[in-house]
Coordinates of C-alpha atoms and ligand atoms in Angstrom, one line a residue:
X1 CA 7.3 23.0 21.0
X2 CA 4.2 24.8 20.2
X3 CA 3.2 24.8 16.8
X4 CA 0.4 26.9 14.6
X5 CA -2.9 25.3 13.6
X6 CA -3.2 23.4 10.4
X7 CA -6.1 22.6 8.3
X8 CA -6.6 20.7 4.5
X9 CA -9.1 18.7 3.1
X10 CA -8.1 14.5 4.0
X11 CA -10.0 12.5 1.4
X12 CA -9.0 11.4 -1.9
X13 CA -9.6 14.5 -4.0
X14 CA -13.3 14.1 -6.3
X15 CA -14.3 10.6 -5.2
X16 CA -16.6 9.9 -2.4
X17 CA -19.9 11.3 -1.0
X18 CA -18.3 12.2 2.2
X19 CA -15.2 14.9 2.4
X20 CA -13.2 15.9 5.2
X21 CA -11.9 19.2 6.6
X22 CA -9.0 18.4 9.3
X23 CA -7.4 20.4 11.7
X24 CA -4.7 20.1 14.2
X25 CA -3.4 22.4 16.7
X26 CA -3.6 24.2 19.7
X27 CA -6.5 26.3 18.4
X28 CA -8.3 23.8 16.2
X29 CA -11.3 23.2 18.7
X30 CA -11.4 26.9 18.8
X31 CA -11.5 27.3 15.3
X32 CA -14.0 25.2 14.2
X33 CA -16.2 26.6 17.4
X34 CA -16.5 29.9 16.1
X35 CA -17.9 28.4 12.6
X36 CA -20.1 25.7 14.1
X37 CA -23.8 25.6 15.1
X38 CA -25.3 22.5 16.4
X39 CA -28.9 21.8 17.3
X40 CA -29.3 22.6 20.3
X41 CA -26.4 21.4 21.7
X42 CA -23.6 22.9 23.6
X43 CA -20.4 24.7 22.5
X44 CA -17.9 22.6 20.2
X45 CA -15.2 24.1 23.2
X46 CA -17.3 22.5 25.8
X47 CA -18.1 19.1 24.4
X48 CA -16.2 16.0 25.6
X49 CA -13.3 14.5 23.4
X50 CA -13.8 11.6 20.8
X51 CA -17.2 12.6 20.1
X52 CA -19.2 13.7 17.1
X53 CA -21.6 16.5 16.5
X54 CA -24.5 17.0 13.9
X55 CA -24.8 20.5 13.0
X56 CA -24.3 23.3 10.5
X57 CA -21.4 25.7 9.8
X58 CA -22.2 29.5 9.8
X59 CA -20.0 32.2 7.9
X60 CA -19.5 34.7 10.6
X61 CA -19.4 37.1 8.8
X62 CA -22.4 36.6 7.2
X63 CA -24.3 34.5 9.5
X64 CA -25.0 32.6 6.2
X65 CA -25.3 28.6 6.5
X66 CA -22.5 27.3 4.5
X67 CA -22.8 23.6 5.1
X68 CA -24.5 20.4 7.1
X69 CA -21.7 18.7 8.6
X70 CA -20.6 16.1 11.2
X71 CA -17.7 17.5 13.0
X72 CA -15.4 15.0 15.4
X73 CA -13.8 16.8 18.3
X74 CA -10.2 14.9 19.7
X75 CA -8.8 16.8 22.0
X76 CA -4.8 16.0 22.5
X77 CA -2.5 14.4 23.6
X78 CA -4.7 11.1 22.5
X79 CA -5.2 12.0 18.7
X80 CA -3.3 10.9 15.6
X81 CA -1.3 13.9 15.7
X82 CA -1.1 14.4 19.5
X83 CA -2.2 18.0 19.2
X84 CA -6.0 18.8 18.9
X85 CA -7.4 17.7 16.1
X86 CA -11.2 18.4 14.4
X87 CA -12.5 16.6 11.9
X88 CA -15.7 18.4 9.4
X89 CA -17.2 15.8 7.2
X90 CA -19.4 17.4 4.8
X91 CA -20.9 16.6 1.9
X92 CA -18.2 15.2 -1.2
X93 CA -17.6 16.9 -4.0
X94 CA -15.0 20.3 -4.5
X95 CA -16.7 23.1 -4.2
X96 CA -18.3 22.4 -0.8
X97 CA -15.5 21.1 0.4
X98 CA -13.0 24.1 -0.8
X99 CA -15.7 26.0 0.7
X100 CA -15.2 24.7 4.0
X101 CA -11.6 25.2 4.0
X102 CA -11.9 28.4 3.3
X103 CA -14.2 29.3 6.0
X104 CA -11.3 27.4 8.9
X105 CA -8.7 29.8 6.5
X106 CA -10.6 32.9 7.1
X107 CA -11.0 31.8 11.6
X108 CA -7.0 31.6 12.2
X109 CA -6.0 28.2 10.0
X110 CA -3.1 28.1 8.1
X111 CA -3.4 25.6 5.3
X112 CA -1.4 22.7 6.0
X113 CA 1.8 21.8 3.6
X114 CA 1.5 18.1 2.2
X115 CA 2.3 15.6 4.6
X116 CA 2.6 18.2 7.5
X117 CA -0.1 15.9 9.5
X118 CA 1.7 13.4 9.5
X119 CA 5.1 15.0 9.9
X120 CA 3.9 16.4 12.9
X121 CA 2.9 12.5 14.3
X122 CA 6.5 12.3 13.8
X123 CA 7.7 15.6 15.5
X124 CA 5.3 14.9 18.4
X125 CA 7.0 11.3 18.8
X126 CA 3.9 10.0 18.2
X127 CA 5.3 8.1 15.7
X128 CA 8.4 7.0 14.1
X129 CA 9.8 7.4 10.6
X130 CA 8.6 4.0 9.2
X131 CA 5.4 4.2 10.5
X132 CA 5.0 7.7 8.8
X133 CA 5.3 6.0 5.7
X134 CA 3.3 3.8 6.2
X135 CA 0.8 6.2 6.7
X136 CA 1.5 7.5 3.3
X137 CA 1.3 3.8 2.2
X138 CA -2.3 3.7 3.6
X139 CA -2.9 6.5 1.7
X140 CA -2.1 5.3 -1.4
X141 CA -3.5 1.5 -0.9
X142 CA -5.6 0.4 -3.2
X143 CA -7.4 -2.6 -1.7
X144 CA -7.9 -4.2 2.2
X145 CA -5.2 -6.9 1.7
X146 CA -2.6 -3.8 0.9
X147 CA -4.4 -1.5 3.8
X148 CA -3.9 -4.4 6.2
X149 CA 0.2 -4.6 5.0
X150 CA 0.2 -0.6 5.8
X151 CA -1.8 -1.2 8.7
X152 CA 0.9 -3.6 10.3
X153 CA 3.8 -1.3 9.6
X154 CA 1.4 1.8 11.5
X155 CA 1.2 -0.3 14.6
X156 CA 5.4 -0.8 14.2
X157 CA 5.9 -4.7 13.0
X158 CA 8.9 -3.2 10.8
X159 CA 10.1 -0.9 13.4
X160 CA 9.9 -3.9 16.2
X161 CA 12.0 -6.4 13.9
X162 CA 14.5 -3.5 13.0
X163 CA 14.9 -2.7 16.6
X164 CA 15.6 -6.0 17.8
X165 CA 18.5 -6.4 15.3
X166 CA 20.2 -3.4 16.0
X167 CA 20.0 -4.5 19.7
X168 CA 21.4 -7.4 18.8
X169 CA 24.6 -5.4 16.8
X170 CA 25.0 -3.5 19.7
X171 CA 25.0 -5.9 22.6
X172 CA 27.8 -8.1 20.0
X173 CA 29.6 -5.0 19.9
X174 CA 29.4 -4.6 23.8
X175 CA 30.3 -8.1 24.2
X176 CA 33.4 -7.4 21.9
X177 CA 34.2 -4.4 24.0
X178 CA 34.5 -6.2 27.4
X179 CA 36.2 -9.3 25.3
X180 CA 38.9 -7.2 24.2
X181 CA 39.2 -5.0 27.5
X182 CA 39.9 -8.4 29.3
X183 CA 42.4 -10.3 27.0
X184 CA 43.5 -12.2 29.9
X185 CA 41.3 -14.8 29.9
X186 CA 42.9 -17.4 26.9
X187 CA 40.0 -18.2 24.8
X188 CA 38.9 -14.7 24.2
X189 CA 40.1 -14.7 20.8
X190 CA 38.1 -17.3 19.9
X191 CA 35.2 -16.7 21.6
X192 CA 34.6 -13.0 20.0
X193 CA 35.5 -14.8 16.8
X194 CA 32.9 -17.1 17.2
X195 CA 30.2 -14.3 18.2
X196 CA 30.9 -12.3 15.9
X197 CA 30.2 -14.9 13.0
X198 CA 27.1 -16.2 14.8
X199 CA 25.3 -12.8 15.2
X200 CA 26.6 -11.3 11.5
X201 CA 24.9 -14.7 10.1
X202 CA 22.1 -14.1 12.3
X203 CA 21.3 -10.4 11.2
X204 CA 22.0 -11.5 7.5
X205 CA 19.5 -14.1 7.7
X206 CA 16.8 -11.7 9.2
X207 CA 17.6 -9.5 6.9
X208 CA 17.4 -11.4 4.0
X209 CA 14.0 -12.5 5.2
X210 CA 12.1 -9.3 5.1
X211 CA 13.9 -8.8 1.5
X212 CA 11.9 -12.1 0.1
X213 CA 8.7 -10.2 1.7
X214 CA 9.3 -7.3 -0.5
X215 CA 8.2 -8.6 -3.5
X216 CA 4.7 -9.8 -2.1
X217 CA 4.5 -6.5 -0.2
X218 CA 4.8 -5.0 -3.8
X219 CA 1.9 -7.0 -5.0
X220 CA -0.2 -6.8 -2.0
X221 CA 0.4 -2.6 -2.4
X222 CA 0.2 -2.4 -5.8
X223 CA -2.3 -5.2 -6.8
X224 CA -2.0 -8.1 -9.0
X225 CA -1.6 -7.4 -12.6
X226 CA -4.4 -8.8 -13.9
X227 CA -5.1 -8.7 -17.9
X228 CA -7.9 -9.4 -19.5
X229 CA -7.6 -11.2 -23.0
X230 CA -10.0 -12.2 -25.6
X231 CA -11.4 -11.8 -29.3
X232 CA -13.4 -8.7 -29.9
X233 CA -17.1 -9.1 -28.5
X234 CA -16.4 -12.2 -26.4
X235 CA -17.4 -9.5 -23.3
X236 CA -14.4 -8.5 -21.8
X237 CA -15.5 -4.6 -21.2
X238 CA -18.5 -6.8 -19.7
X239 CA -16.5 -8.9 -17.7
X240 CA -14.3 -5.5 -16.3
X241 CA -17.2 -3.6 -15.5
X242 CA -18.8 -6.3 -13.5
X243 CA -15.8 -6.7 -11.6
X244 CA -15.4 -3.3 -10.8
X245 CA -18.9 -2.8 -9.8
X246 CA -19.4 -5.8 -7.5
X247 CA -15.9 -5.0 -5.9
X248 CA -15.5 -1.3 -5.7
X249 CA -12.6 0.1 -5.7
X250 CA -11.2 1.6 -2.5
X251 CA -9.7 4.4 -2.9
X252 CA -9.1 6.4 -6.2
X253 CA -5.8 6.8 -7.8
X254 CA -3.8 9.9 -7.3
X255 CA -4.5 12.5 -9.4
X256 CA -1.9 13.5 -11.8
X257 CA -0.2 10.1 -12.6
X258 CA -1.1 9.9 -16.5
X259 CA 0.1 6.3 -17.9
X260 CA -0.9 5.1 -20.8
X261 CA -3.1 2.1 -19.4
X262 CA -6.4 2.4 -17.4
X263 CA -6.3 0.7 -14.1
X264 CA -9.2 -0.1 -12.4
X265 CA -8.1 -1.4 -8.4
X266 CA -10.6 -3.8 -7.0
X267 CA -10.9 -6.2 -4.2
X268 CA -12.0 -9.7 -4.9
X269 CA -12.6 -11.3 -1.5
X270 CA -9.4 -9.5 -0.3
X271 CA -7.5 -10.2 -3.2
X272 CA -5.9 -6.6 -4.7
X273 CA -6.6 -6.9 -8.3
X274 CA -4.7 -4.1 -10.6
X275 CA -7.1 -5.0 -13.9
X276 CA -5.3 -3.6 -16.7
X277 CA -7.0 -1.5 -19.7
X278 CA -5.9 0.3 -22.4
X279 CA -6.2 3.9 -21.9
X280 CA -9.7 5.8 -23.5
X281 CA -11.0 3.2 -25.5
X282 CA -13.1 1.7 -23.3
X283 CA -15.2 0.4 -27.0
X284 CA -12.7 -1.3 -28.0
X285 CA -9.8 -2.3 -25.6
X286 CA -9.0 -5.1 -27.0
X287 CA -4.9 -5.3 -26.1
X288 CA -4.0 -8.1 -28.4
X289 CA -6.4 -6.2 -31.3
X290 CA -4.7 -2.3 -29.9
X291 CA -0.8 -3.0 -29.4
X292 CA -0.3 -5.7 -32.0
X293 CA 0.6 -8.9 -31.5
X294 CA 4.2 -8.4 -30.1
X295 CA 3.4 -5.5 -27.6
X296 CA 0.1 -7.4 -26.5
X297 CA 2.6 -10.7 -25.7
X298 CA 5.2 -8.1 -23.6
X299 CA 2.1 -6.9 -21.6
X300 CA 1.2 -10.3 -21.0
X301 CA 4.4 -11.4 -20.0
X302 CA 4.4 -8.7 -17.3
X303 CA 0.9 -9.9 -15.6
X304 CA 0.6 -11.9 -12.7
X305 CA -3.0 -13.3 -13.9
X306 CA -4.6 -13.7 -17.2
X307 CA -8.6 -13.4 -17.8
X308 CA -8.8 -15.1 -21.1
X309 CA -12.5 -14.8 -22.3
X310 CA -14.0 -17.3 -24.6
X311 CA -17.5 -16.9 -26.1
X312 CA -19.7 -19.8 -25.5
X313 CA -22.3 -18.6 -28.4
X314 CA -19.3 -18.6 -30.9
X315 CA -17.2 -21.5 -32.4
X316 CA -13.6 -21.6 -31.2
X317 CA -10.9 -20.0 -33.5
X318 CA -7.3 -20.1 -34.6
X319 CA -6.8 -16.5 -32.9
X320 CA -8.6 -18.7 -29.4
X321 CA -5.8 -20.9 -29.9
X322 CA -3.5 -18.1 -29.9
X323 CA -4.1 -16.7 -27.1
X324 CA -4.0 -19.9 -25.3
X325 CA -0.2 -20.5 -26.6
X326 CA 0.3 -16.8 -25.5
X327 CA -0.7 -17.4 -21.7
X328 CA 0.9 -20.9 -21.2
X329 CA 2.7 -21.2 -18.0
X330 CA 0.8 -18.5 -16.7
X331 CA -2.3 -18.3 -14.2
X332 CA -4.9 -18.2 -16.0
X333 CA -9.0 -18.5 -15.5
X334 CA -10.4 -19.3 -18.4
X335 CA -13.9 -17.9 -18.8
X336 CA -16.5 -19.1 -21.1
X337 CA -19.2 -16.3 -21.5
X338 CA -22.3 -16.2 -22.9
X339 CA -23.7 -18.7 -21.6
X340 CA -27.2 -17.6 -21.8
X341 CA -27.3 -17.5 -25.7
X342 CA -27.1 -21.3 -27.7
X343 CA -23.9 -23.0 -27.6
X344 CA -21.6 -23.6 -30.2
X345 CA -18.1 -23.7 -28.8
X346 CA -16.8 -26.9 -28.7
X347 CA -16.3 -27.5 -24.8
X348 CA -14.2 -30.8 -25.0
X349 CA -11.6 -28.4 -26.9
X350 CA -12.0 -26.2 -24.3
X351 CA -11.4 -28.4 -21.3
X352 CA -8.0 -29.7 -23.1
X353 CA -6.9 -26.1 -24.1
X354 CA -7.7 -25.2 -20.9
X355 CA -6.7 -28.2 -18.5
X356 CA -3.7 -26.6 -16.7
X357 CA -6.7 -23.5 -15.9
X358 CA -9.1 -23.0 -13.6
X359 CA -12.6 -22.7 -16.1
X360 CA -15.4 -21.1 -15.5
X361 CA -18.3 -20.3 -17.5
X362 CA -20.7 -17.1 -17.0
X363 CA -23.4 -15.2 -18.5
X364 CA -22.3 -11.6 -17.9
X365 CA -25.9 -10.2 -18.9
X366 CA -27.6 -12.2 -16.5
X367 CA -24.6 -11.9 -14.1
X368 CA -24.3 -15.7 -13.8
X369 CA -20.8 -17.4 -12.6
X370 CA -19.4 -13.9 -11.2
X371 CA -19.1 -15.8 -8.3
X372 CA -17.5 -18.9 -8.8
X373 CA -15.0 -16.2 -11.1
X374 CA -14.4 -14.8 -7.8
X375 CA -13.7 -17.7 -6.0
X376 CA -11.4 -19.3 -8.5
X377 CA -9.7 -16.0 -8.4
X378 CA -9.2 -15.9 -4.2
X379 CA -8.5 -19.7 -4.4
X380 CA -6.0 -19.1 -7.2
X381 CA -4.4 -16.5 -4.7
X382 CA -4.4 -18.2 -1.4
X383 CA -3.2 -21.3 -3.0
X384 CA -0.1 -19.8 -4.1
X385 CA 3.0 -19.1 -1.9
X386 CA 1.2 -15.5 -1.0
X387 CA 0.7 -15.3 2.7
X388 CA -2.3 -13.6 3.9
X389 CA -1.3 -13.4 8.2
X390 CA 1.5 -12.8 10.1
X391 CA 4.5 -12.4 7.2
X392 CA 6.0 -8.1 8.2
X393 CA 5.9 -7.3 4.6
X394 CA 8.8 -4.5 3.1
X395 CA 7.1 -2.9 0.8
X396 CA 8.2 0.7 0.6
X397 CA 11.3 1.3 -1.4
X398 CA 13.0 3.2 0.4
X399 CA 12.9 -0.1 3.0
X400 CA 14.2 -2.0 0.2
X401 CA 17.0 -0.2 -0.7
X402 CA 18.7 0.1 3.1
X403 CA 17.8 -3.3 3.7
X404 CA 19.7 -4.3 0.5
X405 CA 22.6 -1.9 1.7
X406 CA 22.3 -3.2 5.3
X407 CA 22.7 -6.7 3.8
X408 CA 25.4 -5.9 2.1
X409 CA 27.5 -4.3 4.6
X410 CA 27.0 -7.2 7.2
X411 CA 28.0 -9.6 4.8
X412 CA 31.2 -7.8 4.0
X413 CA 31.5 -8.1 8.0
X414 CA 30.8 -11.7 8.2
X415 CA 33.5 -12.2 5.6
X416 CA 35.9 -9.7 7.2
X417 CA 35.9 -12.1 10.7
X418 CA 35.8 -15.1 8.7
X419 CA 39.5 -13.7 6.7
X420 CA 40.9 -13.3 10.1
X421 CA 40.2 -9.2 9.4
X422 CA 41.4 -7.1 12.8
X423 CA 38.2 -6.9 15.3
X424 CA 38.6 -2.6 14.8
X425 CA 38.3 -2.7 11.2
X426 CA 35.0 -5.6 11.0
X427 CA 33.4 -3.3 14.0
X428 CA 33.2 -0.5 11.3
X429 CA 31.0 -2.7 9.2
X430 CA 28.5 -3.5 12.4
X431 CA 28.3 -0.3 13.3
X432 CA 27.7 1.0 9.6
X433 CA 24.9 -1.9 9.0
X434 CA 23.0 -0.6 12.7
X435 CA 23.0 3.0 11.2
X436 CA 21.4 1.7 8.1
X437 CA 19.1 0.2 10.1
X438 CA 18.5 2.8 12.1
X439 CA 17.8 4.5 8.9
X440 CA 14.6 2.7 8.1
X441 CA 13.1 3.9 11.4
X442 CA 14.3 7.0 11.2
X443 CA 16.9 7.2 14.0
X444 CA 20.0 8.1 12.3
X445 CA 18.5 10.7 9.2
X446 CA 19.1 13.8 8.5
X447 CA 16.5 16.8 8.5
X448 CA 16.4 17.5 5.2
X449 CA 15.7 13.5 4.3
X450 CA 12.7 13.8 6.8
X451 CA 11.6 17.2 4.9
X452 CA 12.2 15.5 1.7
X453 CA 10.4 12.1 2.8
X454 CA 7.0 14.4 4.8
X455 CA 6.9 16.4 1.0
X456 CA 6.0 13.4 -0.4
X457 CA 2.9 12.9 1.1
X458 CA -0.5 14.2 -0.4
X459 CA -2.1 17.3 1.1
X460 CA -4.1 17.1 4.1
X461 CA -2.5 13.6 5.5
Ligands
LIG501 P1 -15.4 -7.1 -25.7 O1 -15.3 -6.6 -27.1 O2 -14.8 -8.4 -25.5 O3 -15.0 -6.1 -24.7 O4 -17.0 -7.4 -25.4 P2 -18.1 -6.5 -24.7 O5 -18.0 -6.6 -23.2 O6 -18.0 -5.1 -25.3 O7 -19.4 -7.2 -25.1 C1 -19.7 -7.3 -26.5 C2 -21.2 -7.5 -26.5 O8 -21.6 -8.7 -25.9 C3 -22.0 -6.4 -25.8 O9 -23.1 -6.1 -26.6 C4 -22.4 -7.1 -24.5 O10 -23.5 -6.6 -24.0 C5 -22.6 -8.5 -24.9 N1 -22.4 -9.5 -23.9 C6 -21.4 -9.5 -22.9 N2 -21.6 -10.5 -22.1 C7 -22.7 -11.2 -22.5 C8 -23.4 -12.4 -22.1 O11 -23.1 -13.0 -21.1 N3 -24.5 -12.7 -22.8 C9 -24.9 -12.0 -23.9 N4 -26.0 -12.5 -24.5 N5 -24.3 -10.9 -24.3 C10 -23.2 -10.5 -23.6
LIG502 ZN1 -14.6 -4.3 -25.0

């Protein structure tokens, strides 16, 4: 199969001091030859693959510089894509960058459809469906801990564990076939009865295992909801902004998804944090003061850790209490800020308020007790039933949903052979839960769900 060149831009759009221009194709080493000068050096068609080059690219038409650029030369079949593939960093920002793409446009590129990298992994068998969304998964991870759950599925944890339970469908279902091809022997019966059972409660089991994963995958893609509650001026826009800066976010979010809260993604020792802001009000984002009372409880509800700010320089009030009624039963870190101005919060209240909570008190301004925040907040993680190691997480929902089908249709088998259901008619069930997991990996789709699936992707993966 021999396929055109493609080229797009493969970093998060705006963010970022570096920006890259990728290719893939036949011609791709050719392409970016023609534009590239380096100092000195040799040809980009000569060089070696895997290796980088320092140089500048030249308009040819012109012979104009256009940019200063490191450009990565991976010459197929060992590249993400299996083709050739070049990689231009240049400098960040859109116009250089759309300038770039331009110039690999205008030398025999044809701009790339979203997801078409990555599609052609797949068509190049390079890899398989899961993995491919995993990719997009990558792409869309927020923090490490989520980039390490998308990681795993890349290298094929899911597709392993899928595979080894259809195996094990189809070898009962071979075993069935030579059971009821030589009835002669007495027990048969019985025996085919009895594997039948043991391998549907087997798959079911497995089964139902990666489905309890899916709700930490969903944290550990999407973040933990984390909301930070407090009286106005007690320094929760401090408290935000000093987590964001001290724990940069990864990767942006994708453009074009307007909700009506801020998010700010940051990584706290490995711990995905989805901090929670109301949207353009940065002054005065107060929820509880914003959404009113009843909204501000709702959002609350929905978070999987509260920040409940307290100011140290202030004397506790009945709308402290409050919020402390508000949060019980939740995980909370209490954090008692200001501590660099006279005290007049009564502590001793505090501590009983506050003695199902980790505490912790800071001074923002002087950036004192960020860190022990920090560490109550990993601690607060890794203490809780979240595994950080070996667990394959589902976390696409696409995953989900077969898996919950799957489930469902070997259970339907299990109880057909347990009501004494003809073999024929329970076979239908085996075979229909090894297509839905064949599904997952891609083995049994149709065309149009992998066109469907590879459109989904942003431009230039
Ligand atoms: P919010 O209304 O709860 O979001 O509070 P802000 O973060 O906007 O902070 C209110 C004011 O308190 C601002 O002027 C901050 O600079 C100040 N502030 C925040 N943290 C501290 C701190 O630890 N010490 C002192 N002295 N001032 C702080
Ligand atoms: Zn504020």
């Amino acid at each position: 199969m021999q396929l055109d060149t493609i080229a797009a831009i493969s970093t998060p759009m705006g963010e970022g001091a570096i920006a890259i221009v990728r290719l893939s194709g036949e011609e791709a080493i050719n392409i970016a030859g023609k534009l590239f000068q380096g100092v000195g050096e040799k040809r980009l068609t000569d060089v070696a693959s895997h290796t980088i080059h320092y140089g500048h690219l030249i308009d040819p038409k012109t012979n104009e510089v256009i940019e200063e650029v490191m450009v990565s030369v991976m010459k197929a079949p060992k590249t993400f894509t299996k083709e050739n593939v070049v990689e231009i960093n240049c400098h960040g920002g859109l116009v250089s960058v759309n300038r770039v793409l331009q110039l690999v446009l205008n030398a025999g590129a044809r701009l790339a459809e979203p997801g078409e990298f990555t599609k052609r992994a797949f068509l190049n068998g390079r890899i398989d469906l899961s993995q491919a969304e995993a990719v997009m998964d990558l792409i869309r991870a927020k923090t490490d801990r989520a980039m390490n759950v998308a990681l795993g599925q890349m290298e094929g944890r899911l597709s392993k564990l899928i595979q080894r339970l259809r195996q094990e469908i189809l070898e009962t279902l071979a075993h069935v076939e030579v059971n009821i091809d030589y009835p002669e022997y007495d027990d048969v019966e019985e025996m085919t009865h009895k594997l039948l059972i043991e391998k549907a409660s087997y798959v079911k089991k497995e089964i139902e295992k990666l489905l309890q994963t899916s709700q930490q995958g969903k944290i550990l893609r999407e973040g933990l909801s984390t909301v930070i509650v407090g009286r106005p001026n007690v320094g929760k826009s401090s408290l935000l902004n000093s987590l964001v800066q001290e724990n940069k976010a990864i990767v942006t979010d994708i453009p074009g998804t307007t909700r009506d809260v801020i998010e700010e993604y940051v990584n706290v020792r490995g711990v995905p944090l989805r901090l929670l802001d109301t949207a353009g009000i940065r002054e005065t984002e107060d929820i509880v003061e914003r959404i009113g009372v009843e909204r501000s409880r709702q959002v609350l509800k929905e978070a999987d850790l509260i920040l409940l700010v307290l100011n140290y320089a202030d004397e506790l009030t009945l709308e402290d209490e409050n919020i402390f009624a508000a949060v019980e039963g939740m995980d909370v870190i209490v954090i008692v800020n200001k501590t660099d101005l006279p005290q007049k919060i009564n502590l001793e209240r505090v501590e009983e308020l506050a003695k199902h909570h980790k505490l912790v008190t800071t001074s923002l301004l002087e950036d004192v007790g960020v860190d022990e925040l920090e560490e109550a907040i990993a601690s607060l993680f890794f203490a809780g039933s979240i595994d950080s190691g070996d667990i394959t997480y589902v976390s696409n929902s696409r995953h989900i949903a077969l898996l919950n089908q799957a489930l469902q249709s070997i259970e339907e088998a299990l109880e057909g052979v347990q009501a004494g259901v003809p073999i024929d008619i329970v076979q239908i069930d085996y075979i229909k839960t090894w297509e839905l997991l064949g599904e997952i990996i891609g083995e049994s789709v149709h065309d149009s769900l992998i066109n469907q699936l590879f459109s989904q992707f942003c431009l230039g993966k």
